[in-house]
PDB file of C-alpha atoms and ligand atoms in Angstrom:
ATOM      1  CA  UNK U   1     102.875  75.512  96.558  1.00 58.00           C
ATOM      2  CA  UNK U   2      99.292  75.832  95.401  1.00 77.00           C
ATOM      3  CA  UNK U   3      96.672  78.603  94.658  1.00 88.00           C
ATOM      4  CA  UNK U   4      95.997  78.849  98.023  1.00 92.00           C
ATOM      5  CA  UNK U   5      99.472  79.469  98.731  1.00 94.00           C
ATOM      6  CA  UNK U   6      99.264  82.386  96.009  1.00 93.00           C
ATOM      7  CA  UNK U   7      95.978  83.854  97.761  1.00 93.00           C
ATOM      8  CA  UNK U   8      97.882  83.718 101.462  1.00 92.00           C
ATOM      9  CA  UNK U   9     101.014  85.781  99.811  1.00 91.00           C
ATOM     10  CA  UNK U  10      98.180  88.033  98.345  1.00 92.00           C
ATOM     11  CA  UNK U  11      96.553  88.576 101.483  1.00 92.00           C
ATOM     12  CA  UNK U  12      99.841  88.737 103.276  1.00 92.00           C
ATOM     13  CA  UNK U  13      99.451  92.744 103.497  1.00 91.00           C
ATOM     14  CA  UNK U  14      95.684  92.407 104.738  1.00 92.00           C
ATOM     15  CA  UNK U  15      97.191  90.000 107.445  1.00 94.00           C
ATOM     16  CA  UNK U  16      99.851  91.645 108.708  1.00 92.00           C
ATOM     17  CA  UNK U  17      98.462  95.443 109.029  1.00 89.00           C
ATOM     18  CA  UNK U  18      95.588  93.840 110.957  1.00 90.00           C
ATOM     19  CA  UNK U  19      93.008  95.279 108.499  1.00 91.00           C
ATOM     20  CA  UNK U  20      91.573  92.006 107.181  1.00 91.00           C
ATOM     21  CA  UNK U  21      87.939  90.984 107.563  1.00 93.00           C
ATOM     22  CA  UNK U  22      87.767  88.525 110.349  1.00 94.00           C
ATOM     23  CA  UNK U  23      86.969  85.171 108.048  1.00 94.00           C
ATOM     24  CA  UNK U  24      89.882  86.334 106.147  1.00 93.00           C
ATOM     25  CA  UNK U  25      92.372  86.475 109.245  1.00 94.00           C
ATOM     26  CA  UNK U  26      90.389  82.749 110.646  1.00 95.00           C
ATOM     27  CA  UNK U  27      91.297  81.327 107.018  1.00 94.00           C
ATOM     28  CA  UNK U  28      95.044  82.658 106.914  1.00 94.00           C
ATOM     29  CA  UNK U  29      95.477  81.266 110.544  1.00 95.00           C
ATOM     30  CA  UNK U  30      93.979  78.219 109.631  1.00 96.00           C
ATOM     31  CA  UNK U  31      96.793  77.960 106.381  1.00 95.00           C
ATOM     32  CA  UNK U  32      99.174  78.953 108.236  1.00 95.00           C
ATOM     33  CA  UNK U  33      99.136  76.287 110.839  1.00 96.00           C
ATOM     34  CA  UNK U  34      99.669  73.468 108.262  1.00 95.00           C
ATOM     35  CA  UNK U  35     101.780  75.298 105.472  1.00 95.00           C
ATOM     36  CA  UNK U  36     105.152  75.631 105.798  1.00 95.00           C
ATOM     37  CA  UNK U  37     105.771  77.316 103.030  1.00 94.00           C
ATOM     38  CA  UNK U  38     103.281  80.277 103.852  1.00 94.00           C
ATOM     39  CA  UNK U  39     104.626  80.414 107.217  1.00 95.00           C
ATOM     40  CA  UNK U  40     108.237  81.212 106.191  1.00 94.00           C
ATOM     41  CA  UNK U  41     107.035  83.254 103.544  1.00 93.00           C
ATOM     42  CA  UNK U  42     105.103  84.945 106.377  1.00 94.00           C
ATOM     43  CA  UNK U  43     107.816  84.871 108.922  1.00 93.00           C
ATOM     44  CA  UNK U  44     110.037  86.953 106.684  1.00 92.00           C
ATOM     45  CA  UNK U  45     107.587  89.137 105.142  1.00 92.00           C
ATOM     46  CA  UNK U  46     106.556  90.501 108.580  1.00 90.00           C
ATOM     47  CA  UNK U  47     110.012  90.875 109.039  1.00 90.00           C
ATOM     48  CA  UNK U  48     110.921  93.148 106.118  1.00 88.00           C
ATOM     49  CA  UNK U  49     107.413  94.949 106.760  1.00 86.00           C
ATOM     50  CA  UNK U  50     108.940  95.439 110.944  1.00 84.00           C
ATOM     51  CA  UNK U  51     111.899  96.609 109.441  1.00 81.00           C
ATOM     52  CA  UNK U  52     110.662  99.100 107.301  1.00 74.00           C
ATOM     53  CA  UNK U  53     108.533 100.448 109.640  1.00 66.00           C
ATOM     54  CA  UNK U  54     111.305 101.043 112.047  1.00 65.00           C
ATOM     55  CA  UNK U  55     112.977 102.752 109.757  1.00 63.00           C
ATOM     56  CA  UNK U  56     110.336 105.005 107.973  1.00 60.00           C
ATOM     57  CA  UNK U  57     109.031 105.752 111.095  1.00 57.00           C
ATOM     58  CA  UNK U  58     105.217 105.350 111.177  1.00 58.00           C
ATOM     59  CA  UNK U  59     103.728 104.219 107.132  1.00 58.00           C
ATOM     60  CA  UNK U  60     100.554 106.196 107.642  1.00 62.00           C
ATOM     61  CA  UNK U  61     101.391 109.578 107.784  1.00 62.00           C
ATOM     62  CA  UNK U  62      99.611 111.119 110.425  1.00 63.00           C
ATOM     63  CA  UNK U  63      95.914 113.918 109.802  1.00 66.00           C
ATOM     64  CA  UNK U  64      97.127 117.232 110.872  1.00 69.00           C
ATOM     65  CA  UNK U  65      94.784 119.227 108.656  1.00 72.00           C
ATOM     66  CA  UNK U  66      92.560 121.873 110.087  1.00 78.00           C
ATOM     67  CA  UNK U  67      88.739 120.865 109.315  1.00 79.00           C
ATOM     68  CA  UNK U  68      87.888 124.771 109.598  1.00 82.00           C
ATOM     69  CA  UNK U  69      90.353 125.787 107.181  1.00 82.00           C
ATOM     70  CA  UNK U  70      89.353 123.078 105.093  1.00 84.00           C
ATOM     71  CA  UNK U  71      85.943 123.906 105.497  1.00 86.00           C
ATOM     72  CA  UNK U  72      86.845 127.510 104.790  1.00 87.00           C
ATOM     73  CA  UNK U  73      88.450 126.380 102.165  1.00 89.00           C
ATOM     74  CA  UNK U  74      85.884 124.482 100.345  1.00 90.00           C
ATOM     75  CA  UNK U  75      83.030 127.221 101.217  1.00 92.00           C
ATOM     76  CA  UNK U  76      85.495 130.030  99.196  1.00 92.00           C
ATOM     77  CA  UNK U  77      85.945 127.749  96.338  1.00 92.00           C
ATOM     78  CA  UNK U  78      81.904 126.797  96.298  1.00 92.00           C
ATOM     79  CA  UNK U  79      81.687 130.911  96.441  1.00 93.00           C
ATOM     80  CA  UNK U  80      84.039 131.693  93.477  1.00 94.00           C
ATOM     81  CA  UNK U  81      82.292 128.549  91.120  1.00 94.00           C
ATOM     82  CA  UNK U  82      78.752 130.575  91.854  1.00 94.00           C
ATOM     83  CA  UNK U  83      80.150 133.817  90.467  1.00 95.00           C
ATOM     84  CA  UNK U  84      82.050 132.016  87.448  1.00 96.00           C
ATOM     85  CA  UNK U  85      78.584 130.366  86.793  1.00 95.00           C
ATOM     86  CA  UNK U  86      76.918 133.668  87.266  1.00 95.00           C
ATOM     87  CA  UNK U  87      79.606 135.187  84.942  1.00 95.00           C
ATOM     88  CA  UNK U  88      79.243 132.292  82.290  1.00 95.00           C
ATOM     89  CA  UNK U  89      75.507 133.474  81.993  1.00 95.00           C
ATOM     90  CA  UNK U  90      75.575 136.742  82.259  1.00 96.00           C
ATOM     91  CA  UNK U  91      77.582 136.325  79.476  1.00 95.00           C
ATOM     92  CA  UNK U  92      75.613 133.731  77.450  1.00 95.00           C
ATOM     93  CA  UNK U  93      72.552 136.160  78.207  1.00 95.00           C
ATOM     94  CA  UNK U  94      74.695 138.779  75.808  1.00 95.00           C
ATOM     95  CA  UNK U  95      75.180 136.818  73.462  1.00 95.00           C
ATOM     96  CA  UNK U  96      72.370 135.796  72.750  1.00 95.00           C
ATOM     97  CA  UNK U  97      70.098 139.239  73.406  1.00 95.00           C
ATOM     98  CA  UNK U  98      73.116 140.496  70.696  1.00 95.00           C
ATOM     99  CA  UNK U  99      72.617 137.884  68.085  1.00 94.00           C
ATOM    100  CA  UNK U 100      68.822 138.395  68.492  1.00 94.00           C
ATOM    101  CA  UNK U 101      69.111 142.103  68.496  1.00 93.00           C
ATOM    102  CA  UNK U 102      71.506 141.703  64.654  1.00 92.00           C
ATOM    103  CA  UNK U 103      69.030 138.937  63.771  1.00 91.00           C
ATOM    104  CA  UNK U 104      66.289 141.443  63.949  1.00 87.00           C
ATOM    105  CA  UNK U 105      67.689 144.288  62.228  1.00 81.00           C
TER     106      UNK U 105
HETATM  107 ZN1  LIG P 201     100.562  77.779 101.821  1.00 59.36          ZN
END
């Protein structure tokens, strides 16, 4: 076992969910097919990954949001944030005009 061995177990999760680059997939093929070691390693890490997925059913849960209701959603919340701000300085606006106004008397 070497460091290349190390980066092949690393990349072992890449490799097996398909979602490596595609140089990344040539060079794990290309270790695999004169490592043993990496291809049992491999052999029974796609194993335990099948088997989990059996049982858990799918990893990635699946989108079943609503883009308008999140889009609602995000439009209410930019709403209420305007009149907060608006508050805030309303607010500051008194404070100051009062200070000014006690300053001056
Ligand atoms: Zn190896």
């Amino acid at each position: 076992m070497n460091s290349e061995c190390d980066i092949i177990m690393d990349l072992a999760g890449v490799y097996f969910d398909k979602t490596a680059a595609y140089e990344t997939n040539a060079y794990i093929n290309e270790h695999l097919k004169h490592c043993e070691n990496c291809r049992n390693f491999y052999k029974q890490f796609s194993q335990y990954k099948s088997d989990k997925k059996i049982n858990s059913g799918c990893e990635i849960p699946k989108w079943e949001g609503n883009y308008d209701e999140i889009a609602y959603r995000l439009k209410r919340r930019k709403r209420i944030m305007n009149l907060i701000g608006l508050a805030y300085g309303i607010s500051m606006l008194s404070i100051v005009a009062w200070a000014i106004r006690k300053a001056n008397q």
